[in-house]
mmCIF file of N, CA, C and O in Angstrom:
data_model
loop_
_atom_site.group_PDB
_atom_site.id
_atom_site.type_symbol
_atom_site.label_atom_id
_atom_site.label_comp_id
_atom_site.label_asym_id
_atom_site.label_seq_id
_atom_site.Cartn_x
_atom_site.Cartn_y
_atom_site.Cartn_z
ATOM 1 N N UNK A 1 0.842 -1.172 0.000
ATOM 2 C CA UNK A 1 0.000 0.000 0.000
ATOM 3 C C UNK A 1 0.890 1.239 0.000
ATOM 4 O O UNK A 1 1.830 1.360 0.766
ATOM 5 N N UNK A 2 0.575 2.176 -0.864
ATOM 6 C CA UNK A 2 1.370 3.394 -0.998
ATOM 7 C C UNK A 2 1.078 4.358 0.140
ATOM 8 O O UNK A 2 -0.038 4.460 0.626
ATOM 9 N N UNK A 3 2.099 5.050 0.545
ATOM 10 C CA UNK A 3 1.956 6.082 1.568
ATOM 11 C C UNK A 3 1.645 7.392 0.857
ATOM 12 O O UNK A 3 2.413 7.845 0.027
ATOM 13 N N UNK A 4 0.518 8.011 1.172
ATOM 14 C CA UNK A 4 0.079 9.203 0.463
ATOM 15 C C UNK A 4 0.250 10.473 1.288
ATOM 16 O O UNK A 4 -0.573 11.379 1.195
ATOM 17 N N UNK A 5 1.286 10.558 2.083
ATOM 18 C CA UNK A 5 1.536 11.773 2.840
ATOM 19 C C UNK A 5 1.920 12.906 1.904
ATOM 20 O O UNK A 5 2.529 12.681 0.861
ATOM 21 N N UNK A 6 1.556 14.124 2.289
ATOM 22 C CA UNK A 6 1.970 15.287 1.528
ATOM 23 C C UNK A 6 2.739 16.227 2.449
ATOM 24 O O UNK A 6 2.622 16.162 3.666
ATOM 25 N N UNK A 7 3.522 17.081 1.847
ATOM 26 C CA UNK A 7 4.371 18.013 2.573
ATOM 27 C C UNK A 7 4.188 19.395 1.976
ATOM 28 O O UNK A 7 4.170 19.554 0.757
ATOM 29 N N UNK A 8 4.070 20.403 2.831
ATOM 30 C CA UNK A 8 4.010 21.784 2.375
ATOM 31 C C UNK A 8 5.413 22.364 2.368
ATOM 32 O O UNK A 8 6.151 22.246 3.348
ATOM 33 N N UNK A 9 5.761 22.990 1.264
ATOM 34 C CA UNK A 9 7.054 23.653 1.128
ATOM 35 C C UNK A 9 6.777 25.134 0.890
ATOM 36 O O UNK A 9 6.007 25.494 0.007
ATOM 37 N N UNK A 10 7.388 25.984 1.691
ATOM 38 C CA UNK A 10 7.204 27.426 1.592
ATOM 39 C C UNK A 10 8.278 28.047 0.718
ATOM 40 O O UNK A 10 9.428 27.618 0.745
ATOM 41 N N UNK A 11 7.913 29.056 -0.048
ATOM 42 C CA UNK A 11 8.891 29.779 -0.842
ATOM 43 C C UNK A 11 8.494 31.223 -1.023
ATOM 44 O O UNK A 11 7.315 31.572 -0.964
ATOM 45 N N UNK A 12 9.471 32.069 -1.231
ATOM 46 C CA UNK A 12 9.254 33.477 -1.548
ATOM 47 C C UNK A 12 10.031 33.783 -2.821
ATOM 48 O O UNK A 12 11.248 33.577 -2.881
ATOM 49 N N UNK A 13 9.333 34.244 -3.833
ATOM 50 C CA UNK A 13 9.952 34.497 -5.133
ATOM 51 C C UNK A 13 11.010 35.590 -5.009
ATOM 52 O O UNK A 13 10.724 36.688 -4.533
ATOM 53 N N UNK A 14 12.238 35.306 -5.439
ATOM 54 C CA UNK A 14 13.292 36.315 -5.345
ATOM 55 C C UNK A 14 13.119 37.454 -6.353
ATOM 56 O O UNK A 14 13.760 38.481 -6.228
ATOM 57 N N UNK A 15 12.239 37.269 -7.330
ATOM 58 C CA UNK A 15 12.048 38.302 -8.345
ATOM 59 C C UNK A 15 10.947 39.292 -7.986
ATOM 60 O O UNK A 15 11.058 40.477 -8.287
ATOM 61 N N UNK A 16 9.857 38.806 -7.354
ATOM 62 C CA UNK A 16 8.742 39.708 -7.056
ATOM 63 C C UNK A 16 8.331 39.691 -5.588
ATOM 64 O O UNK A 16 7.516 40.509 -5.169
ATOM 65 N N UNK A 17 8.854 38.759 -4.814
ATOM 66 C CA UNK A 17 8.550 38.698 -3.389
ATOM 67 C C UNK A 17 7.293 37.930 -3.026
ATOM 68 O O UNK A 17 6.970 37.807 -1.845
ATOM 69 N N UNK A 18 6.564 37.400 -4.014
ATOM 70 C CA UNK A 18 5.343 36.641 -3.717
ATOM 71 C C UNK A 18 5.673 35.418 -2.878
ATOM 72 O O UNK A 18 6.561 34.648 -3.204
ATOM 73 N N UNK A 19 4.941 35.257 -1.794
ATOM 74 C CA UNK A 19 5.125 34.104 -0.921
ATOM 75 C C UNK A 19 4.083 33.049 -1.279
ATOM 76 O O UNK A 19 2.892 33.352 -1.363
ATOM 77 N N UNK A 20 4.534 31.839 -1.514
ATOM 78 C CA UNK A 20 3.638 30.755 -1.896
ATOM 79 C C UNK A 20 4.063 29.466 -1.204
ATOM 80 O O UNK A 20 5.140 29.375 -0.619
ATOM 81 N N UNK A 21 3.201 28.467 -1.295
ATOM 82 C CA UNK A 21 3.524 27.132 -0.818
ATOM 83 C C UNK A 21 3.217 26.134 -1.927
ATOM 84 O O UNK A 21 2.399 26.401 -2.808
ATOM 85 N N UNK A 22 3.876 25.019 -1.863
ATOM 86 C CA UNK A 22 3.590 23.906 -2.767
ATOM 87 C C UNK A 22 3.336 22.686 -1.901
ATOM 88 O O UNK A 22 4.037 22.458 -0.905
ATOM 89 N N UNK A 23 2.352 21.914 -2.268
ATOM 90 C CA UNK A 23 2.064 20.662 -1.583
ATOM 91 C C UNK A 23 2.594 19.538 -2.455
ATOM 92 O O UNK A 23 2.159 19.366 -3.593
ATOM 93 N N UNK A 24 3.564 18.803 -1.925
ATOM 94 C CA UNK A 24 4.181 17.729 -2.704
ATOM 95 C C UNK A 24 4.067 16.411 -1.953
ATOM 96 O O UNK A 24 4.007 16.381 -0.732
ATOM 97 N N UNK A 25 4.037 15.332 -2.729
ATOM 98 C CA UNK A 25 3.898 14.006 -2.119
ATOM 99 C C UNK A 25 5.247 13.504 -1.607
ATOM 100 O O UNK A 25 6.275 14.155 -1.774
ATOM 101 N N UNK A 26 5.213 12.346 -0.975
ATOM 102 C CA UNK A 26 6.422 11.772 -0.372
ATOM 103 C C UNK A 26 7.552 11.573 -1.381
ATOM 104 O O UNK A 26 8.711 11.848 -1.085
ATOM 105 N N UNK A 27 7.207 11.095 -2.571
ATOM 106 C CA UNK A 27 8.239 10.830 -3.576
ATOM 107 C C UNK A 27 8.926 12.129 -4.000
ATOM 108 O O UNK A 27 10.162 12.194 -4.089
ATOM 109 N N UNK A 28 8.139 13.164 -4.261
ATOM 110 C CA UNK A 28 8.705 14.457 -4.651
ATOM 111 C C UNK A 28 9.502 15.060 -3.497
ATOM 112 O O UNK A 28 10.564 15.633 -3.707
ATOM 113 N N UNK A 29 8.998 14.912 -2.291
ATOM 114 C CA UNK A 29 9.693 15.455 -1.123
ATOM 115 C C UNK A 29 11.037 14.760 -0.915
ATOM 116 O O UNK A 29 12.036 15.407 -0.571
ATOM 117 N N UNK A 30 11.073 13.468 -1.154
ATOM 118 C CA UNK A 30 12.322 12.722 -1.041
ATOM 119 C C UNK A 30 13.348 13.231 -2.058
ATOM 120 O O UNK A 30 14.523 13.432 -1.725
ATOM 121 N N UNK A 31 12.913 13.449 -3.310
ATOM 122 C CA UNK A 31 13.810 14.002 -4.334
ATOM 123 C C UNK A 31 14.297 15.389 -3.919
ATOM 124 O O UNK A 31 15.470 15.718 -4.078
ATOM 125 N N UNK A 32 13.376 16.199 -3.396
ATOM 126 C CA UNK A 32 13.707 17.554 -2.957
ATOM 127 C C UNK A 32 14.753 17.516 -1.844
ATOM 128 O O UNK A 32 15.739 18.254 -1.878
ATOM 129 N N UNK A 33 14.575 16.633 -0.868
ATOM 130 C CA UNK A 33 15.541 16.511 0.224
ATOM 131 C C UNK A 33 16.903 16.065 -0.295
ATOM 132 O O UNK A 33 17.936 16.547 0.165
ATOM 133 N N UNK A 34 16.904 15.142 -1.253
ATOM 134 C CA UNK A 34 18.172 14.691 -1.843
ATOM 135 C C UNK A 34 18.908 15.857 -2.505
ATOM 136 O O UNK A 34 20.130 15.991 -2.388
ATOM 137 N N UNK A 35 18.159 16.712 -3.210
ATOM 138 C CA UNK A 35 18.766 17.868 -3.865
ATOM 139 C C UNK A 35 19.295 18.869 -2.839
ATOM 140 O O UNK A 35 20.374 19.436 -3.014
ATOM 141 N N UNK A 36 18.533 19.086 -1.784
ATOM 142 C CA UNK A 36 18.970 20.016 -0.743
ATOM 143 C C UNK A 36 20.258 19.553 -0.069
ATOM 144 O O UNK A 36 21.095 20.373 0.321
ATOM 145 N N UNK A 37 20.416 18.252 0.069
ATOM 146 C CA UNK A 37 21.574 17.694 0.763
ATOM 147 C C UNK A 37 22.780 17.449 -0.139
ATOM 148 O O UNK A 37 23.865 17.141 0.349
ATOM 149 N N UNK A 38 22.587 17.583 -1.443
ATOM 150 C CA UNK A 38 23.677 17.325 -2.392
ATOM 151 C C UNK A 38 24.569 18.558 -2.543
ATOM 152 O O UNK A 38 24.153 19.687 -2.283
ATOM 153 N N UNK A 39 25.788 18.317 -2.955
ATOM 154 C CA UNK A 39 26.721 19.407 -3.239
ATOM 155 C C UNK A 39 26.629 19.809 -4.703
ATOM 156 O O UNK A 39 26.332 18.979 -5.568
ATOM 157 N N UNK A 40 26.885 21.085 -4.979
ATOM 158 C CA UNK A 40 26.995 21.591 -6.341
ATOM 159 C C UNK A 40 25.745 21.320 -7.185
ATOM 160 O O UNK A 40 25.821 20.779 -8.283
ATOM 161 N N UNK A 41 24.586 21.673 -6.651
ATOM 162 C CA UNK A 41 23.312 21.481 -7.346
ATOM 163 C C UNK A 41 22.907 22.797 -7.993
ATOM 164 O O UNK A 41 23.047 23.861 -7.401
ATOM 165 N N UNK A 42 22.415 22.726 -9.230
ATOM 166 C CA UNK A 42 21.909 23.927 -9.887
ATOM 167 C C UNK A 42 20.512 23.671 -10.448
ATOM 168 O O UNK A 42 19.932 22.603 -10.245
ATOM 169 N N UNK A 43 19.968 24.651 -11.139
ATOM 170 C CA UNK A 43 18.607 24.567 -11.640
ATOM 171 C C UNK A 43 18.410 23.368 -12.563
ATOM 172 O O UNK A 43 17.362 22.722 -12.545
ATOM 173 N N UNK A 44 19.411 23.037 -13.349
ATOM 174 C CA UNK A 44 19.309 21.886 -14.249
ATOM 175 C C UNK A 44 19.064 20.589 -13.479
ATOM 176 O O UNK A 44 18.357 19.701 -13.962
ATOM 177 N N UNK A 45 19.621 20.477 -12.289
ATOM 178 C CA UNK A 45 19.398 19.291 -11.464
ATOM 179 C C UNK A 45 17.938 19.199 -11.025
ATOM 180 O O UNK A 45 17.372 18.117 -10.947
ATOM 181 N N UNK A 46 17.343 20.341 -10.710
ATOM 182 C CA UNK A 46 15.930 20.361 -10.321
ATOM 183 C C UNK A 46 15.038 20.020 -11.508
ATOM 184 O O UNK A 46 14.056 19.295 -11.368
ATOM 185 N N UNK A 47 15.380 20.512 -12.690
ATOM 186 C CA UNK A 47 14.614 20.173 -13.883
ATOM 187 C C UNK A 47 14.717 18.681 -14.166
ATOM 188 O O UNK A 47 13.734 18.033 -14.510
ATOM 189 N N UNK A 48 15.907 18.119 -13.996
ATOM 190 C CA UNK A 48 16.091 16.680 -14.214
ATOM 191 C C UNK A 48 15.299 15.861 -13.196
ATOM 192 O O UNK A 48 14.756 14.808 -13.531
ATOM 193 N N UNK A 49 15.202 16.343 -11.960
ATOM 194 C CA UNK A 49 14.476 15.620 -10.918
ATOM 195 C C UNK A 49 12.967 15.721 -11.090
ATOM 196 O O UNK A 49 12.231 14.813 -10.704
ATOM 197 N N UNK A 50 12.505 16.832 -11.678
ATOM 198 C CA UNK A 50 11.065 17.066 -11.882
ATOM 199 C C UNK A 50 10.803 17.437 -13.336
ATOM 200 O O UNK A 50 10.353 18.543 -13.643
ATOM 201 N N UNK A 51 11.069 16.511 -14.263
ATOM 202 C CA UNK A 51 10.989 16.845 -15.695
ATOM 203 C C UNK A 51 9.579 17.164 -16.187
ATOM 204 O O UNK A 51 9.435 17.865 -17.189
ATOM 205 N N UNK A 52 8.578 16.683 -15.511
ATOM 206 C CA UNK A 52 7.206 16.907 -15.964
ATOM 207 C C UNK A 52 6.568 18.149 -15.357
ATOM 208 O O UNK A 52 5.423 18.467 -15.671
ATOM 209 N N UNK A 53 7.289 18.847 -14.487
ATOM 210 C CA UNK A 53 6.708 20.004 -13.821
ATOM 211 C C UNK A 53 7.774 21.080 -13.613
ATOM 212 O O UNK A 53 8.354 21.209 -12.549
ATOM 213 N N UNK A 54 8.007 21.843 -14.660
ATOM 214 C CA UNK A 54 9.031 22.887 -14.627
ATOM 215 C C UNK A 54 8.712 23.960 -13.585
ATOM 216 O O UNK A 54 9.607 24.520 -12.958
ATOM 217 N N UNK A 55 7.435 24.257 -13.385
ATOM 218 C CA UNK A 55 7.058 25.255 -12.380
ATOM 219 C C UNK A 55 7.427 24.771 -10.983
ATOM 220 O O UNK A 55 7.928 25.547 -10.169
ATOM 221 N N UNK A 56 7.191 23.498 -10.712
ATOM 222 C CA UNK A 56 7.572 22.943 -9.415
ATOM 223 C C UNK A 56 9.091 22.970 -9.262
ATOM 224 O O UNK A 56 9.604 23.315 -8.198
ATOM 225 N N UNK A 57 9.801 22.628 -10.315
ATOM 226 C CA UNK A 57 11.267 22.658 -10.258
ATOM 227 C C UNK A 57 11.762 24.064 -9.921
ATOM 228 O O UNK A 57 12.636 24.231 -9.071
ATOM 229 N N UNK A 58 11.200 25.072 -10.564
ATOM 230 C CA UNK A 58 11.596 26.455 -10.287
ATOM 231 C C UNK A 58 11.246 26.883 -8.884
ATOM 232 O O UNK A 58 12.011 27.582 -8.225
ATOM 233 N N UNK A 59 10.084 26.457 -8.419
ATOM 234 C CA UNK A 59 9.670 26.790 -7.059
ATOM 235 C C UNK A 59 10.599 26.145 -6.040
ATOM 236 O O UNK A 59 11.081 26.799 -5.116
ATOM 237 N N UNK A 60 10.861 24.862 -6.195
ATOM 238 C CA UNK A 60 11.706 24.165 -5.232
ATOM 239 C C UNK A 60 13.157 24.625 -5.298
ATOM 240 O O UNK A 60 13.864 24.616 -4.289
ATOM 241 N N UNK A 61 13.599 25.045 -6.469
ATOM 242 C CA UNK A 61 14.986 25.500 -6.611
ATOM 243 C C UNK A 61 15.238 26.775 -5.802
ATOM 244 O O UNK A 61 16.207 26.853 -5.046
ATOM 245 N N UNK A 62 14.360 27.758 -5.945
ATOM 246 C CA UNK A 62 14.633 29.017 -5.227
ATOM 247 C C UNK A 62 13.372 29.801 -4.881
ATOM 248 O O UNK A 62 13.448 30.996 -4.612
ATOM 249 N N UNK A 63 12.195 29.143 -4.900
ATOM 250 C CA UNK A 63 10.978 29.815 -4.482
ATOM 251 C C UNK A 63 10.264 30.576 -5.584
ATOM 252 O O UNK A 63 9.370 31.372 -5.293
ATOM 253 N N UNK A 64 10.669 30.382 -6.836
ATOM 254 C CA UNK A 64 10.042 31.125 -7.924
ATOM 255 C C UNK A 64 8.527 30.940 -7.927
ATOM 256 O O UNK A 64 8.027 29.819 -7.814
ATOM 257 N N UNK A 65 7.807 32.048 -8.065
ATOM 258 C CA UNK A 65 6.353 31.994 -8.140
ATOM 259 C C UNK A 65 5.924 31.420 -9.489
ATOM 260 O O UNK A 65 6.755 31.243 -10.396
ATOM 261 N N UNK A 66 4.659 31.153 -9.633
ATOM 262 C CA UNK A 66 4.142 30.559 -10.867
ATOM 263 C C UNK A 66 4.437 31.430 -12.083
ATOM 264 O O UNK A 66 4.724 30.926 -13.164
ATOM 265 N N UNK A 67 4.414 32.745 -11.927
ATOM 266 C CA UNK A 67 4.662 33.638 -13.046
ATOM 267 C C UNK A 67 6.119 33.656 -13.477
ATOM 268 O O UNK A 67 6.421 33.936 -14.643
ATOM 269 N N UNK A 68 7.032 33.377 -12.585
ATOM 270 C CA UNK A 68 8.446 33.434 -12.908
ATOM 271 C C UNK A 68 9.102 32.056 -13.038
ATOM 272 O O UNK A 68 10.265 31.967 -13.407
ATOM 273 N N UNK A 69 8.378 31.001 -12.761
ATOM 274 C CA UNK A 69 8.972 29.656 -12.730
ATOM 275 C C UNK A 69 9.204 29.050 -14.105
ATOM 276 O O UNK A 69 9.877 28.044 -14.214
ATOM 277 N N UNK A 70 8.685 29.638 -15.151
ATOM 278 C CA UNK A 70 8.863 29.077 -16.490
ATOM 279 C C UNK A 70 10.073 29.638 -17.220
ATOM 280 O O UNK A 70 10.099 29.682 -18.430
ATOM 281 N N UNK A 71 11.089 30.044 -16.469
ATOM 282 C CA UNK A 71 12.297 30.549 -17.111
ATOM 283 C C UNK A 71 12.977 29.424 -17.877
ATOM 284 O O UNK A 71 12.862 28.262 -17.529
ATOM 285 N N UNK A 72 13.662 29.756 -18.909
ATOM 286 C CA UNK A 72 14.334 28.745 -19.737
ATOM 287 C C UNK A 72 15.760 28.580 -19.313
ATOM 288 O O UNK A 72 16.437 29.446 -18.937
#
């Protein structure tokens, strides 16, 4: 049986200051924790970890709001 716990992650967009939260499941949270604990991680690592959700990758990387998270 799968564990369906969710986790709230807080962020503040460095570009506009908007404060938001994201609710992510255990699997995404585990990936996020791995990235936080790794050395020499950049935005490309977050995109690789969350390839289907670029907005989530931008948010988890540095708190980018929905309007700014689609940077290329």
